Amino acid sequence: MRIVVLGGGFAGTEAVRVLERRLRHRSDVEILLVSDRNYLLFTPLLPQDPETRRCGLTVCVVGGGYTGVKLIAELQDLFHSDIVPHYRDIDPGDYRLLLVEASAEILRGVHPTLAERARRTLWREGIEIRTGTRVTRVLQGEVEVAGGERIPVGLTVWAAGVVGNPALARVDAEHDRLGRLLTRPTMQLKLHPDVYGAGDAVAVDGQPEASVPIIPAALAHARLAAENIVAELEDRPLGTIEFAPQGMLVALGERDAVVDVLGLHFSGFVAWLFWNALHLWKLVGFRKQLQVAVDWGLVPLFPRDTATTRRPSRCLVYAHHPPAARQPGAAA
């Protein structure tokens, strides 16, 4: 006889243990445990060891440019406004946010006054910033920096720049050091003038300011490529790219930002409003602009969802704690 136990959780493991003890003298009985894992995990004990808990709640963002700074600020908002108030076992001092930048400053390209203002804002929010620190390896549960120091982390986010799509390596054309296809100022590939390129997949030879992987540059590439295709069809001279970044806008979380555009430098709530208005204006179509504007307007009334569990009205745990201390799923 074969007894099959499906599932290797507490119930399945205990059933096998009892059956094995009670039937150990029966040579005609075979006990088979079927499970998708070869271990038993007791999850309630996981967040108790403090070092492991601290490591698991440590997020390291590599790269102090636009993407890295905006991301670390949003993570701070998520932890401070949503995770800590809703999960009673997580205190403000339990999580750690770390921003690592290889150069001597964050937000290179932004006016130095605004970059320093952004740095102070992030530091005041409790975000650790390590400049002049180059990441050499990203390991399981660790980040290694130059000099051999290893920083325990639960999650690493790479925001220090990207390389070209791996598919570009198979294209018979010249590439830059990041693997992007090199084009002429007309947006034609250097070795294949009958092929035009635009966006993050290309770099304009000799014009690094026109090769920055940002939306305005991609739009300028596309417009020129389309116009030159038409010019070729009409046997007219081709135009060349004329693009330089006009500035940078960086959101620093809820209701704060720094703006450096067209020679104007300002920060704070007004900058945050400007950041939102500009991004809203750039959306394609009035319908989408209106939809996003309404969504943003409802944020104060309906904050972001952090769980799908409804609050049980008869739960004694919820009845004795204020809303700020409620933990989703406490009645489960």
Short mmCIF file of C-alpha atoms in Angstrom, two decimals:
data_model
loop_
_atom_site.label_atom_id
_atom_site.label_comp_id
_atom_site.label_asym_id
_atom_site.label_seq_id
_atom_site.Cartn_x
_atom_site.Cartn_y
_atom_site.Cartn_z
CA MET A 1 0.00 0.00 0.00
CA ARG A 2 1.22 3.51 -0.80
CA ILE A 3 0.04 6.53 1.18
CA VAL A 4 0.55 9.79 -0.69
CA VAL A 5 0.59 13.13 1.15
CA LEU A 6 0.29 16.16 -1.11
CA GLY A 7 1.90 19.31 0.27
CA GLY A 8 4.97 19.78 2.45
CA GLY A 9 3.66 22.46 4.80
CA PHE A 10 3.04 22.01 8.51
CA ALA A 11 0.03 19.76 7.95
CA GLY A 12 1.70 17.54 5.38
CA THR A 13 4.96 17.27 7.33
CA GLU A 14 3.16 16.46 10.58
CA ALA A 15 0.98 13.85 8.87
CA VAL A 16 4.05 12.13 7.44
CA ARG A 17 5.80 12.26 10.80
CA VAL A 18 2.88 10.63 12.60
CA LEU A 19 2.31 8.04 9.89
CA GLU A 20 5.97 7.13 9.85
CA ARG A 21 6.00 6.62 13.61
CA ARG A 22 2.75 4.65 13.76
CA LEU A 23 3.44 2.47 10.70
CA ARG A 24 7.17 1.91 11.08
CA HIS A 25 6.61 -1.83 11.64
CA ARG A 26 4.53 -2.24 8.48
CA SER A 27 6.83 -3.28 5.65
CA ASP A 28 3.89 -3.37 3.24
CA VAL A 29 3.19 0.38 3.58
CA GLU A 30 5.05 3.07 1.62
CA ILE A 31 4.70 6.73 2.61
CA LEU A 32 5.27 9.33 -0.10
CA LEU A 33 5.38 13.10 0.47
CA VAL A 34 4.93 15.27 -2.64
CA SER A 35 6.04 18.91 -2.36
CA ASP A 36 7.44 21.60 -4.64
CA ARG A 37 10.22 22.36 -2.13
CA ASN A 38 12.63 20.41 0.02
CA TYR A 39 12.32 22.50 3.18
CA LEU A 40 9.75 23.74 5.70
CA LEU A 41 9.64 27.51 6.12
CA PHE A 42 8.11 29.08 9.22
CA THR A 43 7.57 32.62 7.95
CA PRO A 44 6.53 34.27 11.23
CA LEU A 45 10.08 33.84 12.53
CA LEU A 46 11.72 35.53 9.54
CA PRO A 47 11.42 39.18 10.66
CA GLN A 48 12.62 38.52 14.26
CA ASP A 49 16.55 38.08 13.70
CA PRO A 50 17.37 42.18 13.68
CA GLU A 51 20.30 42.16 11.26
CA THR A 52 18.43 40.05 8.73
CA ARG A 53 15.36 42.22 9.10
CA ARG A 54 17.38 45.39 8.59
CA CYS A 55 19.08 43.93 5.54
CA GLY A 56 15.77 42.87 4.02
CA LEU A 57 14.43 46.41 4.42
CA THR A 58 17.50 48.03 2.87
CA VAL A 59 17.13 49.33 -0.68
CA CYS A 60 20.21 50.51 -2.58
CA VAL A 61 19.75 52.65 -5.68
CA VAL A 62 22.90 52.79 -7.82
CA GLY A 63 23.15 56.02 -9.76
CA GLY A 64 22.54 59.58 -8.62
CA GLY A 65 21.18 60.97 -11.87
CA TYR A 66 17.62 61.97 -12.67
CA THR A 67 16.24 58.44 -12.49
CA GLY A 68 18.05 57.41 -9.31
CA VAL A 69 17.17 60.56 -7.36
CA LYS A 70 13.50 60.47 -8.37
CA LEU A 71 13.26 56.77 -7.55
CA ILE A 72 14.86 57.04 -4.10
CA ALA A 73 12.54 59.95 -3.25
CA GLU A 74 9.48 57.95 -4.28
CA LEU A 75 10.66 54.98 -2.22
CA GLN A 76 10.97 57.25 0.81
CA ASP A 77 7.39 58.43 0.28
CA LEU A 78 6.21 54.83 -0.03
CA PHE A 79 7.88 53.71 3.20
CA HIS A 80 7.00 56.81 5.20
CA SER A 81 3.41 57.34 4.04
CA ASP A 82 2.20 53.81 3.36
CA ILE A 83 4.34 51.00 4.71
CA VAL A 84 5.19 52.26 8.20
CA PRO A 85 1.63 53.48 9.03
CA HIS A 86 0.00 50.25 7.85
CA TYR A 87 2.43 47.62 9.13
CA ARG A 88 2.72 47.78 12.90
CA ASP A 89 5.85 45.60 12.98
CA ILE A 90 7.84 48.04 10.83
CA ASP A 91 9.15 51.15 12.56
CA PRO A 92 10.62 54.21 10.79
CA GLY A 93 14.10 53.13 11.87
CA ASP A 94 13.75 49.62 10.45
CA TYR A 95 14.20 50.51 6.80
CA ARG A 96 17.22 52.03 5.11
CA LEU A 97 17.43 53.80 1.76
CA LEU A 98 20.87 54.23 0.20
CA LEU A 99 21.82 56.20 -2.92
CA VAL A 100 25.26 55.42 -4.39
CA GLU A 101 26.86 57.65 -7.02
CA ALA A 102 30.30 57.19 -8.58
CA SER A 103 30.93 60.88 -9.25
CA ALA A 104 31.46 63.60 -6.68
CA GLU A 105 27.89 64.92 -6.87
CA ILE A 106 24.36 63.86 -7.66
CA LEU A 107 22.29 65.30 -10.50
CA ARG A 108 25.18 66.20 -12.76
CA GLY A 109 24.03 68.72 -15.35
CA VAL A 110 21.70 70.47 -12.93
CA HIS A 111 22.68 73.87 -11.57
CA PRO A 112 24.98 73.27 -8.55
CA THR A 113 22.69 75.22 -6.22
CA LEU A 114 19.71 73.03 -7.14
CA ALA A 115 21.76 69.84 -6.94
CA GLU A 116 22.87 70.77 -3.42
CA ARG A 117 19.28 71.66 -2.53
CA ALA A 118 18.17 68.22 -3.71
CA ARG A 119 20.94 66.56 -1.71
CA ARG A 120 19.91 68.36 1.49
CA THR A 121 16.27 67.46 0.94
CA LEU A 122 17.03 63.76 0.52
CA TRP A 123 19.37 63.77 3.51
CA ARG A 124 16.73 65.47 5.66
CA GLU A 125 14.29 62.71 4.72
CA GLY A 126 16.71 60.13 6.10
CA ILE A 127 18.14 58.92 2.79
CA GLU A 128 21.85 58.02 2.89
CA ILE A 129 23.85 59.44 0.00
CA ARG A 130 27.32 58.14 -0.84
CA THR A 131 29.04 60.08 -3.62
CA GLY A 132 32.46 59.26 -5.00
CA THR A 133 31.59 55.59 -4.51
CA ARG A 134 31.77 53.27 -7.50
CA VAL A 135 29.85 49.99 -7.42
CA THR A 136 32.01 47.15 -8.71
CA ARG A 137 29.67 44.19 -8.26
CA VAL A 138 26.05 43.49 -7.42
CA LEU A 139 25.81 40.23 -5.49
CA GLN A 140 23.03 38.24 -3.87
CA GLY A 141 22.08 40.31 -0.82
CA GLU A 142 25.13 42.57 -1.16
CA VAL A 143 26.58 45.46 -3.12
CA GLU A 144 30.34 45.63 -3.47
CA VAL A 145 31.98 49.04 -3.91
CA ALA A 146 35.50 50.04 -4.90
CA GLY A 147 37.94 49.09 -2.19
CA GLY A 148 36.21 45.79 -1.47
CA GLU A 149 33.57 47.03 0.99
CA ARG A 150 30.36 45.04 0.85
CA ILE A 151 27.05 46.60 1.87
CA PRO A 152 24.23 44.20 2.91
CA VAL A 153 21.06 45.04 1.00
CA GLY A 154 17.69 43.44 0.44
CA LEU A 155 17.12 45.01 -2.97
CA THR A 156 19.41 46.71 -5.47
CA VAL A 157 18.07 48.98 -8.21
CA TRP A 158 20.43 49.88 -11.05
CA ALA A 159 19.93 53.45 -12.26
CA ALA A 160 23.50 54.25 -13.28
CA GLY A 161 22.94 54.13 -17.02
CA VAL A 162 22.07 51.54 -19.61
CA VAL A 163 23.64 49.94 -22.65
CA GLY A 164 22.12 49.42 -26.04
CA ASN A 165 19.64 46.64 -26.62
CA PRO A 166 21.53 43.32 -27.03
CA ALA A 167 19.87 42.88 -30.42
CA LEU A 168 21.85 45.87 -31.69
CA ALA A 169 25.07 43.89 -31.35
CA ARG A 170 24.00 41.76 -34.31
CA VAL A 171 23.58 44.78 -36.59
CA ASP A 172 26.41 45.24 -39.07
CA ALA A 173 27.16 48.85 -38.14
CA GLU A 174 29.47 50.96 -36.03
CA HIS A 175 28.66 51.03 -32.30
CA ASP A 176 29.62 53.33 -29.47
CA ARG A 177 31.00 52.06 -26.16
CA LEU A 178 27.45 51.52 -24.85
CA GLY A 179 26.49 49.35 -27.81
CA ARG A 180 24.33 51.97 -29.53
CA LEU A 181 24.40 52.40 -33.30
CA LEU A 182 26.43 55.38 -34.51
CA THR A 183 24.66 57.73 -36.90
CA ARG A 184 25.66 60.74 -38.94
CA PRO A 185 24.22 64.15 -37.94
CA THR A 186 21.51 63.42 -40.52
CA MET A 187 20.41 60.39 -38.41
CA GLN A 188 21.60 57.98 -41.11
CA LEU A 189 23.68 55.01 -39.97
CA LYS A 190 27.33 55.66 -40.78
CA LEU A 191 27.80 52.47 -42.77
CA HIS A 192 24.26 52.25 -44.13
CA PRO A 193 22.97 55.66 -45.25
CA ASP A 194 19.74 54.07 -46.43
CA VAL A 195 18.88 53.25 -42.79
CA TYR A 196 17.84 55.92 -40.31
CA GLY A 197 18.01 55.59 -36.52
CA ALA A 198 16.45 57.47 -33.62
CA GLY A 199 15.99 57.29 -29.89
CA ASP A 200 17.91 55.29 -27.28
CA ALA A 201 19.18 52.84 -29.91
CA VAL A 202 21.50 55.38 -31.53
CA ALA A 203 24.23 57.90 -30.75
CA VAL A 204 25.06 60.79 -33.06
CA ASP A 205 28.75 60.62 -33.92
CA GLY A 206 30.66 63.59 -32.52
CA GLN A 207 27.60 65.12 -30.82
CA PRO A 208 27.26 63.77 -27.26
CA GLU A 209 24.75 66.48 -26.37
CA ALA A 210 22.40 65.08 -29.03
CA SER A 211 22.92 61.50 -27.84
CA VAL A 212 21.54 61.82 -24.31
CA PRO A 213 18.89 59.10 -23.76
CA ILE A 214 16.04 61.46 -22.86
CA ILE A 215 12.62 62.01 -24.39
CA PRO A 216 13.33 65.43 -26.01
CA ALA A 217 16.37 63.98 -27.79
CA ALA A 218 14.39 60.99 -29.04
CA LEU A 219 11.67 63.30 -30.38
CA ALA A 220 14.26 65.47 -32.12
CA HIS A 221 15.85 62.38 -33.68
CA ALA A 222 12.51 61.13 -34.93
CA ARG A 223 11.42 64.45 -36.39
CA LEU A 224 14.70 64.89 -38.27
CA ALA A 225 14.72 61.30 -39.54
CA ALA A 226 11.17 61.68 -40.87
CA GLU A 227 11.94 65.04 -42.50
CA ASN A 228 15.09 63.66 -44.13
CA ILE A 229 13.22 60.67 -45.53
CA VAL A 230 10.80 63.10 -47.15
CA ALA A 231 13.72 65.22 -48.37
CA GLU A 232 15.30 62.18 -50.00
CA LEU A 233 12.07 61.36 -51.79
CA GLU A 234 11.84 64.94 -53.04
CA ASP A 235 15.55 65.12 -53.93
CA ARG A 236 16.27 67.93 -51.45
CA PRO A 237 19.33 68.39 -49.18
CA LEU A 238 19.22 66.60 -45.86
CA GLY A 239 19.10 68.46 -42.56
CA THR A 240 21.37 67.82 -39.58
CA ILE A 241 20.53 67.42 -35.93
CA GLU A 242 20.60 70.52 -33.78
CA PHE A 243 19.75 69.55 -30.24
CA ALA A 244 20.99 70.38 -26.78
CA PRO A 245 19.20 69.66 -23.49
CA GLN A 246 17.25 72.71 -22.33
CA GLY A 247 17.45 71.79 -18.66
CA MET A 248 16.30 69.21 -16.16
CA LEU A 249 13.31 68.72 -13.90
CA VAL A 250 13.60 66.34 -10.97
CA ALA A 251 10.78 65.44 -8.61
CA LEU A 252 11.84 64.87 -4.99
CA GLY A 253 8.80 63.00 -3.81
CA GLU A 254 5.51 64.51 -2.69
CA ARG A 255 5.22 68.26 -3.31
CA ASP A 256 8.89 68.98 -3.87
CA ALA A 257 11.09 69.26 -6.95
CA VAL A 258 14.00 71.15 -8.47
CA VAL A 259 13.77 72.79 -11.89
CA ASP A 260 16.63 73.96 -14.09
CA VAL A 261 15.22 74.98 -17.46
CA LEU A 262 15.95 77.78 -19.93
CA GLY A 263 18.16 79.55 -17.40
CA LEU A 264 15.52 79.46 -14.66
CA HIS A 265 16.43 77.81 -11.36
CA PHE A 266 13.82 77.23 -8.67
CA SER A 267 12.70 74.53 -6.26
CA GLY A 268 10.05 73.57 -3.74
CA PHE A 269 6.28 73.33 -4.15
CA VAL A 270 6.12 75.70 -7.13
CA ALA A 271 8.73 73.61 -8.92
CA TRP A 272 6.70 70.49 -8.18
CA LEU A 273 3.59 72.09 -9.71
CA PHE A 274 5.62 73.09 -12.76
CA TRP A 275 6.99 69.53 -13.06
CA ASN A 276 3.47 68.08 -13.02
CA ALA A 277 2.07 70.66 -15.45
CA LEU A 278 4.86 70.11 -17.98
CA HIS A 279 4.55 66.32 -17.91
CA LEU A 280 0.77 66.62 -18.20
CA TRP A 281 1.12 68.89 -21.23
CA LYS A 282 3.46 66.42 -22.94
CA LEU A 283 0.87 63.60 -22.85
CA VAL A 284 -0.60 62.77 -26.24
CA GLY A 285 -4.24 63.79 -26.60
CA PHE A 286 -6.64 65.88 -24.50
CA ARG A 287 -8.48 62.76 -23.32
CA LYS A 288 -5.35 61.31 -21.75
CA GLN A 289 -4.37 64.68 -20.28
CA LEU A 290 -7.79 65.02 -18.65
CA GLN A 291 -7.75 61.44 -17.36
CA VAL A 292 -4.33 61.81 -15.74
CA ALA A 293 -5.21 65.25 -14.30
CA VAL A 294 -8.32 63.80 -12.65
CA ASP A 295 -6.29 60.86 -11.28
CA TRP A 296 -3.73 63.24 -9.78
CA GLY A 297 -6.48 65.41 -8.31
CA LEU A 298 -7.99 62.42 -6.51
CA VAL A 299 -4.72 61.35 -4.89
CA PRO A 300 -5.32 63.34 -1.65
CA LEU A 301 -8.70 61.64 -1.25
CA PHE A 302 -7.70 58.17 -2.43
CA PRO A 303 -4.06 57.40 -1.59
CA ARG A 304 -2.12 54.65 -3.32
CA ASP A 305 -3.18 51.04 -2.76
CA THR A 306 -0.76 49.01 -0.68
CA ALA A 307 -3.00 45.98 -0.12
CA THR A 308 -6.19 44.42 -1.45
CA THR A 309 -7.44 43.22 1.95
CA ARG A 310 -10.60 44.88 3.25
CA ARG A 311 -10.72 46.00 6.88
CA PRO A 312 -12.86 43.53 8.88
CA SER A 313 -15.28 45.64 10.89
CA ARG A 314 -15.69 43.08 13.70
CA CYS A 315 -12.00 42.35 14.21
CA LEU A 316 -10.95 43.06 17.81
CA VAL A 317 -7.43 43.94 16.68
CA TYR A 318 -8.69 46.73 14.44
CA ALA A 319 -11.22 47.88 17.02
CA HIS A 320 -8.48 48.71 19.53
CA HIS A 321 -6.02 50.46 17.21
CA PRO A 322 -6.28 53.79 15.37
CA PRO A 323 -6.36 53.68 11.56
CA ALA A 324 -2.71 54.75 11.27
CA ALA A 325 -1.62 51.58 13.05
CA ARG A 326 -3.71 49.12 11.09
CA GLN A 327 -2.02 46.24 9.37
CA PRO A 328 -3.59 44.75 6.22
CA GLY A 329 -4.45 41.10 6.70
CA ALA A 330 -4.30 41.21 10.52
CA ALA A 331 -7.55 39.24 10.77
CA ALA A 332 -6.36 36.45 8.53
#
